[in-house]
Short mmCIF file of C-alpha atoms in Angstrom, two decimals:
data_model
loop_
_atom_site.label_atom_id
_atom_site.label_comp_id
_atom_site.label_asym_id
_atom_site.label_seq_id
_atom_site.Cartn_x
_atom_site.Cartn_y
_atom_site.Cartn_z
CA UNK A 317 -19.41 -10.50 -82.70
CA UNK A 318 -21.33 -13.77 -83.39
CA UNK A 319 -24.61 -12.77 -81.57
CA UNK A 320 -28.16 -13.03 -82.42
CA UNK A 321 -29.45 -9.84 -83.07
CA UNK A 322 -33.03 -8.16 -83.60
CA UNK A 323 -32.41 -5.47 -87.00
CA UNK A 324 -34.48 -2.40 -85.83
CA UNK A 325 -33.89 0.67 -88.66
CA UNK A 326 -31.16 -1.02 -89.77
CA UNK A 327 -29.19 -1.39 -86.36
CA UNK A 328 -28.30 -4.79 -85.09
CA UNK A 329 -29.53 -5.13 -81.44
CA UNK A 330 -28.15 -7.85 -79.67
CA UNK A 331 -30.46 -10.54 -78.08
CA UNK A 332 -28.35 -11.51 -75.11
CA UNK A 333 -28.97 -11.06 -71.64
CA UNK A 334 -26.87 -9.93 -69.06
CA UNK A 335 -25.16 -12.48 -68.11
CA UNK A 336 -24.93 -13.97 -72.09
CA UNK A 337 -23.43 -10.36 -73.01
CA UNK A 338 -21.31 -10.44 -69.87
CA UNK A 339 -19.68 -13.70 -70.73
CA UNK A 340 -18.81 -12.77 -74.25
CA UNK A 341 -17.11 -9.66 -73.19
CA UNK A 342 -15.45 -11.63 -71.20
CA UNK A 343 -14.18 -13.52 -73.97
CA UNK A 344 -13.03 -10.54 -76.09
CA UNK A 345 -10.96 -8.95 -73.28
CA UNK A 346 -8.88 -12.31 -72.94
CA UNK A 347 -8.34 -11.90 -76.71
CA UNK A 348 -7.68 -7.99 -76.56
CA UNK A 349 -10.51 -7.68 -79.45
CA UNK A 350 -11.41 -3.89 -79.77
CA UNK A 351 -15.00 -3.87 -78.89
CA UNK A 352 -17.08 -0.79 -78.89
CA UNK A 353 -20.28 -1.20 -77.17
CA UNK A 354 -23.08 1.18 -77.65
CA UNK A 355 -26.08 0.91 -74.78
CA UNK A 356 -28.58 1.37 -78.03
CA UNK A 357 -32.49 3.69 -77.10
CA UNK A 358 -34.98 5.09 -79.19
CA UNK A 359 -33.26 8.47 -79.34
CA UNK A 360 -30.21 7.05 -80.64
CA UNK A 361 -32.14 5.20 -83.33
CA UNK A 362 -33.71 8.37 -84.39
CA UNK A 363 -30.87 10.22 -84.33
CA UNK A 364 -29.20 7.67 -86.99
CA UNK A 365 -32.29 7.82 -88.91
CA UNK A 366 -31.18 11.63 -89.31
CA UNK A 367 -27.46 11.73 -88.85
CA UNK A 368 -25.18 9.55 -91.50
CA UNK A 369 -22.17 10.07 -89.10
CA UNK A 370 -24.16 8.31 -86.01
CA UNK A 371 -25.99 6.17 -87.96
CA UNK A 372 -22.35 4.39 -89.38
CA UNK A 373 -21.36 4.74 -85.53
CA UNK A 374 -24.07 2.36 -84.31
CA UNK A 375 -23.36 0.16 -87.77
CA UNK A 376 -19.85 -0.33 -86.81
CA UNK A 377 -20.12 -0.83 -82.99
CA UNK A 378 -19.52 -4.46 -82.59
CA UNK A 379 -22.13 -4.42 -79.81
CA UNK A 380 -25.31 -2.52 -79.62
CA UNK A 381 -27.33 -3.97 -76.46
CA UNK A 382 -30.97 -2.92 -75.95
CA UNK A 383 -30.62 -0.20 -73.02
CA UNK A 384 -33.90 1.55 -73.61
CA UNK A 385 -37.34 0.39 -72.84
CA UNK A 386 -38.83 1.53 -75.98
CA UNK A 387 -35.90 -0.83 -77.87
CA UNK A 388 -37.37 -3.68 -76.09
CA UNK A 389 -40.99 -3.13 -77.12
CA UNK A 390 -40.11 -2.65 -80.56
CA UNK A 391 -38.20 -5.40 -80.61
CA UNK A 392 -41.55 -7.67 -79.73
CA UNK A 393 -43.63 -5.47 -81.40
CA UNK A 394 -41.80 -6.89 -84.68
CA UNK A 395 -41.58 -10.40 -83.44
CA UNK A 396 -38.64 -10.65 -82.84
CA UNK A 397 -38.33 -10.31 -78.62
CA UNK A 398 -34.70 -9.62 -76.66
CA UNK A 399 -33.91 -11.67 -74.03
CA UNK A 400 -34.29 -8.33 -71.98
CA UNK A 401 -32.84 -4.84 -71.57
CA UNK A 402 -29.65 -4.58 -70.80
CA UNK A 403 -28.64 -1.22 -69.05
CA UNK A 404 -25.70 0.45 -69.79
CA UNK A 405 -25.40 1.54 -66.21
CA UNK A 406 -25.40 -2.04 -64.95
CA UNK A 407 -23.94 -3.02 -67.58
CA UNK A 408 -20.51 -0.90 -66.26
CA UNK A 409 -20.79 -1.76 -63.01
CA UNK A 410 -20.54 -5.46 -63.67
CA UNK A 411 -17.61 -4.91 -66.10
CA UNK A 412 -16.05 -3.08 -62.69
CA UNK A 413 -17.16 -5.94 -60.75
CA UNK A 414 -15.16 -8.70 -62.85
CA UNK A 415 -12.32 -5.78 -63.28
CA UNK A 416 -11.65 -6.00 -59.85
CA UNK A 417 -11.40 -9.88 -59.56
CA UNK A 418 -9.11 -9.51 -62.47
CA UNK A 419 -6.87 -6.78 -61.62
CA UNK A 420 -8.34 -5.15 -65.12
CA UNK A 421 -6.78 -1.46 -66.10
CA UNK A 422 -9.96 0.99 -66.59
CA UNK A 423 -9.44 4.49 -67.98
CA UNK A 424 -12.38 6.99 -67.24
CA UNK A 425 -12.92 9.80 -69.73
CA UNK A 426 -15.68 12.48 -70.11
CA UNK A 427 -17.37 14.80 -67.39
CA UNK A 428 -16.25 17.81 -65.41
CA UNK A 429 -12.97 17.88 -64.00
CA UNK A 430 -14.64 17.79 -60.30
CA UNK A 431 -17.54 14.91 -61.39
CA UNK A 432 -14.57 12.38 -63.48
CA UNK A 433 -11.92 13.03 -60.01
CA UNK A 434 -15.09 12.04 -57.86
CA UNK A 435 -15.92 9.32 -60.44
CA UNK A 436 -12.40 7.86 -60.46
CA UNK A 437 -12.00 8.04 -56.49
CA UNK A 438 -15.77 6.30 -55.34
CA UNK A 439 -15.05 3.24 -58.29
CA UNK A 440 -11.40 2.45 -57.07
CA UNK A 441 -12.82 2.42 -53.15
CA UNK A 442 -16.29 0.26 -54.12
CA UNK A 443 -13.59 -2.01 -56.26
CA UNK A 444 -10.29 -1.67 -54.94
CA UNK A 445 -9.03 -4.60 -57.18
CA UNK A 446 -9.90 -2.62 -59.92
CA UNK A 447 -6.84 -0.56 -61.25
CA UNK A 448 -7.53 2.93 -62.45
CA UNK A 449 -5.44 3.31 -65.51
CA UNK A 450 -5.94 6.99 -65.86
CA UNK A 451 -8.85 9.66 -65.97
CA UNK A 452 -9.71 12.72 -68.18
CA UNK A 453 -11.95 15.35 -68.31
CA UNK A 454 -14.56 15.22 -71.43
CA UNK A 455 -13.70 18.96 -72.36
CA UNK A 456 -11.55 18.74 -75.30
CA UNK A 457 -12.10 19.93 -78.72
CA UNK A 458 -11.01 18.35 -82.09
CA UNK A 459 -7.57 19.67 -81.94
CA UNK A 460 -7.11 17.98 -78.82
CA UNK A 461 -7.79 14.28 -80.00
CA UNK A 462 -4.83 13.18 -80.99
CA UNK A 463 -3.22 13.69 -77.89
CA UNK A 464 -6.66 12.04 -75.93
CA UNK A 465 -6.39 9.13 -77.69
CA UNK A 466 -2.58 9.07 -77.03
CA UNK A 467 -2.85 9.31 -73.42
CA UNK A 468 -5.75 6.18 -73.39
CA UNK A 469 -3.55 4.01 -75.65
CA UNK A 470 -0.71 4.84 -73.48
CA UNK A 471 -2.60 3.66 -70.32
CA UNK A 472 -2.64 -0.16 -71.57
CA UNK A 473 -6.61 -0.09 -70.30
CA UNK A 474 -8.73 -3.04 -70.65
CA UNK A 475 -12.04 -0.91 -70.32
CA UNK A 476 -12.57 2.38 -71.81
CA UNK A 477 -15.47 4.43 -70.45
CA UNK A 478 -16.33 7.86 -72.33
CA UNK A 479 -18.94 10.01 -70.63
CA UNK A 480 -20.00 12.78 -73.03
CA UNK A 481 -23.11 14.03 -75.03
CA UNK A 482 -24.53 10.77 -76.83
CA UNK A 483 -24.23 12.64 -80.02
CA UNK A 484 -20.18 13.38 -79.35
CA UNK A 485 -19.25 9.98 -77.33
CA UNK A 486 -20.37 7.11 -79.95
CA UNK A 487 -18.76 9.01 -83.19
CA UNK A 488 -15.56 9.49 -81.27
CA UNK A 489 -15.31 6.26 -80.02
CA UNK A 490 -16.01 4.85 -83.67
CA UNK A 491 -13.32 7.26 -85.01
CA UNK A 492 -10.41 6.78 -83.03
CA UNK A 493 -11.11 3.01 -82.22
CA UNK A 494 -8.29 1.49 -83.59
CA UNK A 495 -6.18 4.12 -82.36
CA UNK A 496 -7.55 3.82 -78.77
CA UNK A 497 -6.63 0.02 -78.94
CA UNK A 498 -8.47 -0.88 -75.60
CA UNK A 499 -10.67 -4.17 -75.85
CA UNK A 500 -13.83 -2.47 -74.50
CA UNK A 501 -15.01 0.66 -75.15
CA UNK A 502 -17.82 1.94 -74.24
CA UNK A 503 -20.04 5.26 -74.19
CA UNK A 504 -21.68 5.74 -70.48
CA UNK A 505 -23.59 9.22 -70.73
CA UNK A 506 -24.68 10.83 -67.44
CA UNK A 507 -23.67 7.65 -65.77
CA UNK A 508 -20.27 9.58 -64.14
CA UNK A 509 -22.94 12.12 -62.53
CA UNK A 510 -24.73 9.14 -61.00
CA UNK A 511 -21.17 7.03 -59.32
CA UNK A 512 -19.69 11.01 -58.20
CA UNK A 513 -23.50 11.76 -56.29
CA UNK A 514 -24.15 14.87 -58.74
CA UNK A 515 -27.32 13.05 -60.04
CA UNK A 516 -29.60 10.05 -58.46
CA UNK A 517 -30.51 7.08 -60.14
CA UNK A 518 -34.07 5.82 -60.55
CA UNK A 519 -35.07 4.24 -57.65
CA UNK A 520 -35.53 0.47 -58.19
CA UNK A 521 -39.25 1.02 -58.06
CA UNK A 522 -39.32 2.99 -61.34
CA UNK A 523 -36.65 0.29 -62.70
CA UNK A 524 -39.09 -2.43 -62.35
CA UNK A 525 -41.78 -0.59 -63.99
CA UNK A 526 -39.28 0.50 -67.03
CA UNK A 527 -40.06 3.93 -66.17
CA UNK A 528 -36.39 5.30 -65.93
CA UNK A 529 -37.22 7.98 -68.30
CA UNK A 530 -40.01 9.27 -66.53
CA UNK A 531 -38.25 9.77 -63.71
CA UNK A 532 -35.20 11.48 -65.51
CA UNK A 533 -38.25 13.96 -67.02
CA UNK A 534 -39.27 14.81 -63.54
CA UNK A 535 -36.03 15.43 -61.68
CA UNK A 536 -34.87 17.04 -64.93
CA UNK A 537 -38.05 19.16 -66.33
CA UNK A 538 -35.41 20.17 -69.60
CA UNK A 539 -35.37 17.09 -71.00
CA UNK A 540 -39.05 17.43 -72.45
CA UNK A 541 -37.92 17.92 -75.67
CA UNK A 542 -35.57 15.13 -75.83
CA UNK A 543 -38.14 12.84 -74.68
CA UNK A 544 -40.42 13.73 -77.24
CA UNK A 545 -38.59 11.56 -79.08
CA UNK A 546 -39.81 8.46 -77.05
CA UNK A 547 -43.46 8.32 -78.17
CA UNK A 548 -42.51 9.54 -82.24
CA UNK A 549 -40.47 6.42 -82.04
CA UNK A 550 -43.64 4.27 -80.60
CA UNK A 551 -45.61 5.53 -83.56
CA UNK A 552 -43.17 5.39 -86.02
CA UNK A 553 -42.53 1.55 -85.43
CA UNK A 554 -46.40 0.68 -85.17
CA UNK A 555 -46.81 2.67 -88.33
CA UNK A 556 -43.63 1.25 -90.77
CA UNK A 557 -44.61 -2.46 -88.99
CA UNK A 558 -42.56 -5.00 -91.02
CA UNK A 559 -40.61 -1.60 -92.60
CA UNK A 560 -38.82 -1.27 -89.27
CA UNK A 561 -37.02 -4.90 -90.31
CA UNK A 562 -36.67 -4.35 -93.55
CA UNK A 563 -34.92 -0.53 -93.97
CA UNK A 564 -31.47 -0.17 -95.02
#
């Protein structure tokens, strides 16, 4: 995609805003271009920085957008600022928004089978002109693959969301992309526990204060370790400075 972009570890964040990135999605589902769209954090970064298999994932998305707080300092820390973060979750439910204006096809994938049936039934009532192209469950193995990616295909979906680990989702996508053939694609996480009830968002007060992850940490105590991640990232970029541009 012709975007401007902010290199960060060798990952190519894109500088749009919301409604910028909106607009060109826009574009690229009138076209049916495959588009895989990761919502790009720290912990992703650092797990490309030690994975080869994620780290060509996030290469070959055609859109990484700066989800995570800590992209969005590092991005100014370097000098070269984002317009702002763009959240995956928000991010979604503006895709469903336009979806239902324009009678898109959305296939829902990932999940329990009880959180993606909840998931598919609360989207098509809050956007009724949005049509549910089909719905999976995100426990399948590698043997099972072929015939996941055969069912999407076979759905003619405009939007793809996969809700699985971060580490599973992205690969996959990148994988079986061309097989999938659906013009967006796009990894969601947790965000099928937050539309079925299972799990709250942030309230809007923590939002403001980009403090998401804090809140996460304190509903869910078990994510300490994961966020340690967060502040090894901080002191990674202050330390590498005009490194963090540079690496390849």
């Amino acid at each position: 995609m012709n975007v401007p972009t902010v290199r960060i570890y060798g990952i190519e964040f894109s500088k749009l805003n919301m409604k910028d990135t909106i607009r060109q999605l826009m574009q690229r589902i009138e076209k049916r271009q495959l588009t895989h769209i990761i919502t790009g954090n720290p912990i992703m970064v650092m797990a490309a920085l030690e994975s080869p298999v994620f780290d060509q994932a996030m290469r070959s998305a055609e859109l990484v957008v700066p989800d995570g707080t800590g992209v969005v300092w590092a991005a100014s820390r370097v000098g070269h600022p984002v317009a702002e973060r763009v959240a995956g979750y928000d991010l979604m439910h503006e895709l469903f928004r336009l979806g239902q204006e324009r009678g898109w096809r959305v296939f829902l994938l990932g999940s329990s089978q009880d959180v993606i049936e909840a998931t598919a039934k609360r989207v098509s009532e809050q956007y009724p002109g949005l049509i549910i192209a089909g719905y999976r469950n995100g426990y399948f193995g590698a043997d099972q693959d072929a015939e996941v990616v055969a069912e999407v295909h076979a759905a003619q979906a405009d939007l793809l969301f996969v809700a699985r680990s971060v580490d599973t989702q992205e690969p996959w996508i990148a994988k079986h992309k061309q097989a999938l053939g659906v013009p967006i694609m796009m990894g969601v996480g947790g965000s099928f526990d937050v539309i079925a009830g299972v799990v709250k968002r942030a309230p809007k007060l923590f939002q403001r204060l980009r403090l998401e992850w804090f809140y996460r940490l304190m509903k869910q105590p078990t994510r300490a370790a994961r966020m340690l991640v967060l502040p090894k990232f901080a002191l990674k970029v202050m330390r590498d400075k005009e490194k963090v541009l540079k690496y390849h």
